Coordinates of C-alpha atoms in Angstrom, one line a residue:
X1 CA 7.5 14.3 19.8
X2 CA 5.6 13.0 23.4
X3 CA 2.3 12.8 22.3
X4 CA 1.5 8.8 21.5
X5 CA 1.0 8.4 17.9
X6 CA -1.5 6.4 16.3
X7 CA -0.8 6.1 12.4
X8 CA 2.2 7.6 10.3
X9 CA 3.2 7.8 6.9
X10 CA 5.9 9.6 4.7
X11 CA 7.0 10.3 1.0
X12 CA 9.6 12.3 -0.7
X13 CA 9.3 14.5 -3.6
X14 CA 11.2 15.2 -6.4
X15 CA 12.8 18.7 -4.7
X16 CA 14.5 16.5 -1.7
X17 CA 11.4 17.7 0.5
X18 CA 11.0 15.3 2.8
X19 CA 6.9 15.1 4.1
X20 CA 5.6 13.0 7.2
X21 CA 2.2 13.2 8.3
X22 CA 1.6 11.4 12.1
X23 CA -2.4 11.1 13.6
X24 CA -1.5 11.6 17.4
X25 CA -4.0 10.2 20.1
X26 CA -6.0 13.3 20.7
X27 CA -7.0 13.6 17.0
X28 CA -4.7 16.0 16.1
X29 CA -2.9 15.6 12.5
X30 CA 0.2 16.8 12.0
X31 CA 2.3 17.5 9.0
X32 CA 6.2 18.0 9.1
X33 CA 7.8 19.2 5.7
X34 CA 11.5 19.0 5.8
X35 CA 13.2 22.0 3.2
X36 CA 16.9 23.3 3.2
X37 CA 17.7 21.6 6.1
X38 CA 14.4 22.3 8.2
X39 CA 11.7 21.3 10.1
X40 CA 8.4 22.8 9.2
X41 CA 5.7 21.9 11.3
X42 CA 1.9 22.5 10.9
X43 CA -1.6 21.5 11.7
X44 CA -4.0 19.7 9.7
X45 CA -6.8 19.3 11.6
X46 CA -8.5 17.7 14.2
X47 CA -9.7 14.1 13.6
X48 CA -12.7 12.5 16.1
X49 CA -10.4 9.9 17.7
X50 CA -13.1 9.2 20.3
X51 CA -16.0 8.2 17.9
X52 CA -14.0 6.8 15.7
X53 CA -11.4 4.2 13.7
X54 CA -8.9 5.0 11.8
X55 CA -6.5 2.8 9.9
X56 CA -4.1 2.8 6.7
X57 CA -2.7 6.8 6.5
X58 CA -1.1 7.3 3.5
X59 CA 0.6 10.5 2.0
X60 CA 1.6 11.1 -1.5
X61 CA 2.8 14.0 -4.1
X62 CA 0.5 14.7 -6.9
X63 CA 1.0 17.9 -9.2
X64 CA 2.9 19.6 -6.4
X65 CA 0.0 18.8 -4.3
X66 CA 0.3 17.2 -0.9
X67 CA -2.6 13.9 -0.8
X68 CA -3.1 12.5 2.3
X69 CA -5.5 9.3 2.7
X70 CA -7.3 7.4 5.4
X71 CA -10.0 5.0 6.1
X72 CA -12.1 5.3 8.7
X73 CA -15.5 3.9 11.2
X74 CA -16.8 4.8 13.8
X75 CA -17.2 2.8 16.9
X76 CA -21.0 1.9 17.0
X77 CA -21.0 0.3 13.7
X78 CA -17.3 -0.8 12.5
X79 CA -18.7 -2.8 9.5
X80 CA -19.2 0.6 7.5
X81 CA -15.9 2.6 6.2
X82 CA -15.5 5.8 4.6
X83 CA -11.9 6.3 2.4
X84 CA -11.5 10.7 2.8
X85 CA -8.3 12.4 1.0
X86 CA -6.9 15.6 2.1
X87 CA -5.9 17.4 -0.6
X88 CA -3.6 20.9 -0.5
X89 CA -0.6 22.7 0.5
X90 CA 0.7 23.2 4.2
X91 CA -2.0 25.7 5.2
X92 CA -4.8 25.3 2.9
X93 CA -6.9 21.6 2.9
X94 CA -9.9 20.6 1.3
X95 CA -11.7 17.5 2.4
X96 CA -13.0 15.1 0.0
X97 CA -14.8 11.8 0.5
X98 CA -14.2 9.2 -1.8
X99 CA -16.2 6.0 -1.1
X100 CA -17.8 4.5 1.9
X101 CA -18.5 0.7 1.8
X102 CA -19.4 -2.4 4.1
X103 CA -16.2 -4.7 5.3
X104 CA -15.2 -6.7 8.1
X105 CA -14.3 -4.8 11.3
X106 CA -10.8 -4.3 10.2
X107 CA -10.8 -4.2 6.8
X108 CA -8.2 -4.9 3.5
X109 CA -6.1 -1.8 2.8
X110 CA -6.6 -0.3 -0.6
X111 CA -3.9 0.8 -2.5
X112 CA -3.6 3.8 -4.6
X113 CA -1.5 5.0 -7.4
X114 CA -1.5 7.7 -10.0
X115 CA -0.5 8.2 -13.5
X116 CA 1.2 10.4 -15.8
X117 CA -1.7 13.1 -16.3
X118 CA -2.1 12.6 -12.1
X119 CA -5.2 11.0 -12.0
X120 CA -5.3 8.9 -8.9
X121 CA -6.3 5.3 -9.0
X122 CA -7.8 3.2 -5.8
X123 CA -8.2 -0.2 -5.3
X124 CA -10.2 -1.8 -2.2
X125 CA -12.5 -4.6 -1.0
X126 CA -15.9 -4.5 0.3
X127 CA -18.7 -6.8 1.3
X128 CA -21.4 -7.9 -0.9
X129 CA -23.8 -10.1 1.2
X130 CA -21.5 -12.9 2.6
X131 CA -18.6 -12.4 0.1
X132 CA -15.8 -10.1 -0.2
X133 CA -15.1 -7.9 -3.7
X134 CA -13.2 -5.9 -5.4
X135 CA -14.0 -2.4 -6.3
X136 CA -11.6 -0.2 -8.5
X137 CA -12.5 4.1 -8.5
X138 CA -10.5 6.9 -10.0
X139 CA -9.8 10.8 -9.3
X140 CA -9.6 13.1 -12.6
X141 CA -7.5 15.5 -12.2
X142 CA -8.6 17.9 -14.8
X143 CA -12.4 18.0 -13.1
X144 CA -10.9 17.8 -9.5
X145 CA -14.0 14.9 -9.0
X146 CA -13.5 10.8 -8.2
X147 CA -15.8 8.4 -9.7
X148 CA -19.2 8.3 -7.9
X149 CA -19.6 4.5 -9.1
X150 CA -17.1 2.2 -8.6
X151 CA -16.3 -0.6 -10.6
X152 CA -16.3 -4.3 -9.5
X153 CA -13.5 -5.9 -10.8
X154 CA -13.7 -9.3 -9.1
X155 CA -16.9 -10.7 -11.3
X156 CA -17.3 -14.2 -9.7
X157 CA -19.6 -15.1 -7.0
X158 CA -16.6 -16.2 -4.8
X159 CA -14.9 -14.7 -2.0
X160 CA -11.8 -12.1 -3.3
X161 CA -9.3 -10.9 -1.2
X162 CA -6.1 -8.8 -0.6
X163 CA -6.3 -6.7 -3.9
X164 CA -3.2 -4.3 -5.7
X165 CA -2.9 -1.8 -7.5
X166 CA 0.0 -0.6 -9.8
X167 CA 0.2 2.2 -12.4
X168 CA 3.2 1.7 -14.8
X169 CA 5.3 4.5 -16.7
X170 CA 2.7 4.1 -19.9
X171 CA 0.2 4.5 -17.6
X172 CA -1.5 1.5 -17.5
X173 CA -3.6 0.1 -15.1
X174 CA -2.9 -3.2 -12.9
X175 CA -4.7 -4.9 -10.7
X176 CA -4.5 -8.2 -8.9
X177 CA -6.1 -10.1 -6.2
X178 CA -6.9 -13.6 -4.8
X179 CA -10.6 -15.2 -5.2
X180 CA -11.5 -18.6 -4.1
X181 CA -11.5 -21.6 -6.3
X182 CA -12.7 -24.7 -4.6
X183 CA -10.4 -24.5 -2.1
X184 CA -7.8 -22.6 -3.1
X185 CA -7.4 -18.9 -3.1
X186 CA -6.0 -18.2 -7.0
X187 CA -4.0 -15.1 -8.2
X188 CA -5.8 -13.0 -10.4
X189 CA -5.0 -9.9 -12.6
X190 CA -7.2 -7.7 -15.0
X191 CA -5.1 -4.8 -17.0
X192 CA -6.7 -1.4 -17.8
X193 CA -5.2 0.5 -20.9
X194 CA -5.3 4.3 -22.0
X195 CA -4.0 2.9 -25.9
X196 CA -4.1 -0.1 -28.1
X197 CA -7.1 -2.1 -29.0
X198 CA -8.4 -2.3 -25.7
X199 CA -8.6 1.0 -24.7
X200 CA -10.5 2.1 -21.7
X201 CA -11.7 -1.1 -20.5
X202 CA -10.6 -3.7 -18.4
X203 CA -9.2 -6.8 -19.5
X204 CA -8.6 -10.3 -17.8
X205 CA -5.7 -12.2 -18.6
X206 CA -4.8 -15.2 -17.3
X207 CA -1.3 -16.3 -15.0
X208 CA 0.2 -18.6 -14.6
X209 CA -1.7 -20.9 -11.9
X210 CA -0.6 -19.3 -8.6
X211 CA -2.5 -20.3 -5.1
X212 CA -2.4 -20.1 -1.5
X213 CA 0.0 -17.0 -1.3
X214 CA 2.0 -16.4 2.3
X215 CA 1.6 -12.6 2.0
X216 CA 0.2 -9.7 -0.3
X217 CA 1.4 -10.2 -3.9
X218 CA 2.9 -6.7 -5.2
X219 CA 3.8 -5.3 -8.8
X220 CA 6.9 -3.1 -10.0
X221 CA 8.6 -2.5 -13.5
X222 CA 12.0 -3.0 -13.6
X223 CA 14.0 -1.8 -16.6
X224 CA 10.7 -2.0 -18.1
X225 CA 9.5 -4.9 -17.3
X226 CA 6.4 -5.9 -15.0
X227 CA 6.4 -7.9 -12.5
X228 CA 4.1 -9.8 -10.1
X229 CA 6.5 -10.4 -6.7
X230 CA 4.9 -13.0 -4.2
X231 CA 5.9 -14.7 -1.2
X232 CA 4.9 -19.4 -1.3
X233 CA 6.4 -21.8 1.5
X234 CA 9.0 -18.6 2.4
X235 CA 10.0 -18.2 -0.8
X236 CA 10.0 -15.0 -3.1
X237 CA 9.0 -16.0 -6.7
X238 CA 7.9 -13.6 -9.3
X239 CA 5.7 -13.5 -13.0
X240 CA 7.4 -11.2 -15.1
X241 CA 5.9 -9.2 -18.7
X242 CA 7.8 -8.2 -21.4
X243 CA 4.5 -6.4 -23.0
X244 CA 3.4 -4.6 -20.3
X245 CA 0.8 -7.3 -18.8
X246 CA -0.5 -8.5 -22.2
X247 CA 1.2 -11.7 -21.2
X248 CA 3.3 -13.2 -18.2
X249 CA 5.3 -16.3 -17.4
X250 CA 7.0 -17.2 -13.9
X251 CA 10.8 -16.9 -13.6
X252 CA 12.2 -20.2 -12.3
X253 CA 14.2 -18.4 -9.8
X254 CA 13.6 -17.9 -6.2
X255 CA 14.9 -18.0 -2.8
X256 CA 14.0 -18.6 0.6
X257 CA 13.0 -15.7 2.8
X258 CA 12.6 -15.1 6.3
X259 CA 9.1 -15.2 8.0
X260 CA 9.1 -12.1 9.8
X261 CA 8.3 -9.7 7.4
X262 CA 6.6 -6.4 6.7
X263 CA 4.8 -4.6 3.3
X264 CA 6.3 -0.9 3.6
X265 CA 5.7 1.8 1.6
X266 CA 8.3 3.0 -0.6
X267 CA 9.2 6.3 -2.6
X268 CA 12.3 7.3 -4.2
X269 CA 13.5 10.7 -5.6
X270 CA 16.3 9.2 -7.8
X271 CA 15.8 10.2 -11.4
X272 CA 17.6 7.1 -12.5
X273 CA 15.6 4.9 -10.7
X274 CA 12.2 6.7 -12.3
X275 CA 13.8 6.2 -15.5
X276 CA 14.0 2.5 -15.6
X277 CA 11.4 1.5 -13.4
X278 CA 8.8 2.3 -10.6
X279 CA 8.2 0.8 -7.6
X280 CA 5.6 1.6 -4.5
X281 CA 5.6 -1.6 -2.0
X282 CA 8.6 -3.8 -0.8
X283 CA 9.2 -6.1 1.5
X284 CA 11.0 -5.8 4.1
X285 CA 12.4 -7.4 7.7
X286 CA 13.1 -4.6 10.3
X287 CA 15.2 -4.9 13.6
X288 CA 18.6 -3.2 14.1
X289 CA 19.1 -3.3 10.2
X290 CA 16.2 -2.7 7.7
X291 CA 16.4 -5.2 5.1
X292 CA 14.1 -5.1 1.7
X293 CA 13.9 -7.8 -0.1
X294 CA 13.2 -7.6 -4.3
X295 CA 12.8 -10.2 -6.8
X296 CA 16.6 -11.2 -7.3
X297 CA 18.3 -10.0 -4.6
X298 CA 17.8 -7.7 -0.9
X299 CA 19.3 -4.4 0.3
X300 CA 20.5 -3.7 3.7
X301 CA 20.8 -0.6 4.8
X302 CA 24.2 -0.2 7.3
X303 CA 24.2 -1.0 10.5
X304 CA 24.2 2.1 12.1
X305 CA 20.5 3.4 12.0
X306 CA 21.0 6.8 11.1
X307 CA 23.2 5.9 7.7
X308 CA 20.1 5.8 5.6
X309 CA 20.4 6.5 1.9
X310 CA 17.2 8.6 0.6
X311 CA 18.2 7.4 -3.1
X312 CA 19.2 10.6 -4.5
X313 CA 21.9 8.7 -6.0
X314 CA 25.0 8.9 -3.1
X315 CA 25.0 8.5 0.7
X316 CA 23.4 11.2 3.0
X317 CA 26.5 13.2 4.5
X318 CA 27.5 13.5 7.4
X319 CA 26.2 17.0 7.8
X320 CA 22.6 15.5 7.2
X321 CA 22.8 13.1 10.2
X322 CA 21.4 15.4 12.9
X323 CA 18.1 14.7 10.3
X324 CA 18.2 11.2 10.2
X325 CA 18.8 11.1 14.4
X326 CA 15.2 13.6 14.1
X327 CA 13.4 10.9 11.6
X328 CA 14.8 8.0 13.8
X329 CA 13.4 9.6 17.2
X330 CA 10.0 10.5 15.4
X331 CA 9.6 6.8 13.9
X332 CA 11.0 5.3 17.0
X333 CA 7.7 6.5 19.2
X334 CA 5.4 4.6 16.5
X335 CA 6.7 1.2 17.6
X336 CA 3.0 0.7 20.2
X337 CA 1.2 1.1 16.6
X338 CA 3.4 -1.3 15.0
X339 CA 2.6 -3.8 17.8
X340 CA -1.0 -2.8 18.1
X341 CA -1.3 -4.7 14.2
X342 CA -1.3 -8.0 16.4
X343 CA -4.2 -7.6 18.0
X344 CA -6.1 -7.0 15.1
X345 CA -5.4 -10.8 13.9
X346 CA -7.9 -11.6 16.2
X347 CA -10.5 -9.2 14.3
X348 CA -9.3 -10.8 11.2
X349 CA -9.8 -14.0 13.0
X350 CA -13.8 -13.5 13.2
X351 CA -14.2 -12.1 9.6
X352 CA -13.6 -15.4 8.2
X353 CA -15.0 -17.4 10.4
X354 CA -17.1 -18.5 8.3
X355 CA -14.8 -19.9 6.1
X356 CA -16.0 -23.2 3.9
X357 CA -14.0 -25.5 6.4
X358 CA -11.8 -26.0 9.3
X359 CA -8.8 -27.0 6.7
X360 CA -9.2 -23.9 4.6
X361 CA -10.1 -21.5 7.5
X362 CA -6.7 -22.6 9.5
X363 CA -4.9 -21.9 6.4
X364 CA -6.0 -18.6 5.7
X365 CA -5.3 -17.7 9.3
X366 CA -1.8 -19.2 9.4
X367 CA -1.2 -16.9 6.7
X368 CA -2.7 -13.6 8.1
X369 CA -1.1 -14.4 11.4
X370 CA 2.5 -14.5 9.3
X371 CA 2.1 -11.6 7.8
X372 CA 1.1 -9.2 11.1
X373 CA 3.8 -10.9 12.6

């Protein structure tokens, strides 16, 4: 690929079909679906890369459907955003919108998951006068239709920032997110339930006091239980739930981390994996070696780039390499988006300006500037 890419992403199904999706300068959206050892490649369509912003592609497998995300803004007025999904097959798209809200000029990423009946659930922020919120929307699946209202989750008059979202294997809901206190930006979590006695509605319950995070917090299950994994002073710690968020305590463990570090995407087709747990974010340091790190321990991948194991369960052979050399060179022309994250700091930089004081606003920009690193 020559063309200069602007935005990525990639998932894997449960067929080994590999799917990358890459927004290229001109506007053009392409989709690559990788069966029986092949590259299938095909337009999407044309997006209006000269008017317009676009940030935060995502793809994911719903129902044997392809679902491709972005947010977007155009250039005259980059405080209004509009979330659209793609939905379809390879040659067949229909384009839906699903919310358009005010933010800063570069705005939080929402996060999206879906449940067992593959409804599709969206967290994001948007502003409300002077102060940042949290709005949660769904997509039903059986009526093909999102939610026309969101709900606001964040119900103090406080600022709320950095919100996720997680959908367990019972299908619950989770979300959490940081809102000030004073002068302290606290962890918060509400829980959303399809059974029990608080069905259908969303419930706060209350962590374990946890401020001042260094990065995004993210939520997985592992061997069925949840937990809340965040990064403090360069070290991971984590909340864990034995009853599926009805309650949480913090593990005493941790360990020290390094600074450079990234929140990737991550999908799995392994069976046994699905069948203990779920996971959709990681952590992660990239240079010659990709390293995630987890709760308890990190996994490197080897040394040699193209020895990447797609969690089917064993090692790619080596009659799959000549596809990992592809993915490599495709991923390997994306590295001006990665570095084009830094200059949005400075975007970042003037949305909180306005922060409640000099102490609190070089904080919260010590931390941004971390985490674009």
């Amino acid at each position: 690929m020559q063309e200069e890419v602007l935005d990525f992403a990639a998932n894997i199904d449960s067929e080994d079909k590999i799917h990358i999706i890459f927004l290229l300068k001109d506007g053009n959206l392409i989709y690559y679906l990788y069966n029986e050892r092949k590259w299938l490649k095909s337009f999407i369509k044309k997006l209006d890369t000269q008017s317009n912003i676009y940030k935060y592609l995502n793809i994911y497998i719903i129902n044997n459907e392809i679902n491709i995300f972005y947010t977007y803004a155009n250039l005259i007025n980059q405080n209004l955003w509009t979330i659209e999904q793609l939905i379809g097959t390879k040659n067949n798209w229909t384009k839906i919108r699903v919310n358009t809200f005010l933010s800063e000029k570069l705005p939080n990423p929402y996060y999206i998951d879906y449940d067992n009946m593959g409804n599709i659930h969206l967290v994001f922020s948007a502003k409300e006068k002077s102060l940042n919120h949290v709005y949660y929307t769904f997509y039903n699946s059986f009526i093909k239709k999102w939610n026309q209202i969101p709900e606001k989750i964040s119900s103090s008059n406080v600022n709320n920032l950095f919100p996720y979202l997680f959908v367990d294997s019972k299908s619950n809901i989770h979300i959490i997110w940081s809102s000030l206190n004073s002068k302290d930006y606290i962890l918060n979590y509400k829980k959303f339930a399809p059974l029990g006695q608080d069905r259908y509605k969303w419930k706060e319950i209350k962590l374990p006091t946890i401020s001042n995070l260094d990065f995004i917090p993210i939520a997985l299950e592992d061997n069925r239980i949840l937990k809340i994994i965040f990064i403090k002073n360069n070290k991971i710690h984590y909340l864990y739930s034995k009853d599926y968020g009805l309650s949480w305590f913090k593990s005493k463990n941790s360990y020290e981390i390094n600074k450079d570090l990234w929140l990737l995407s991550y999908s799995s087709n392994s069976l046994d994996e699905y069948s203990i747990g779920k996971k959709n974010h990681l952590y992660c340091k990239i240079n010659d070696k990709i390293t995630f790190y987890s709760d308890k321990s990190y996994k490197k991948n080897s040394s040699e780039k193209k020895k990447v194991n797609f969690e089917k369960g064993n090692n790619i052979s080596e009659s799959e390499e000549d596809l990992i050399s592809e993915i490599y060179k495709l991923t390997k022309s994306i590295s001006e988006t990665i570095n084009n994250i830094e200059k949005d700091i400075d975007l970042l930089k003037e949305a909180f300006k306005n922060s409640h004081n000099d102490q609190e606003k070089n904080n919260l920009m010590t931390k941004l500037s971390n985490f674009f690193k």
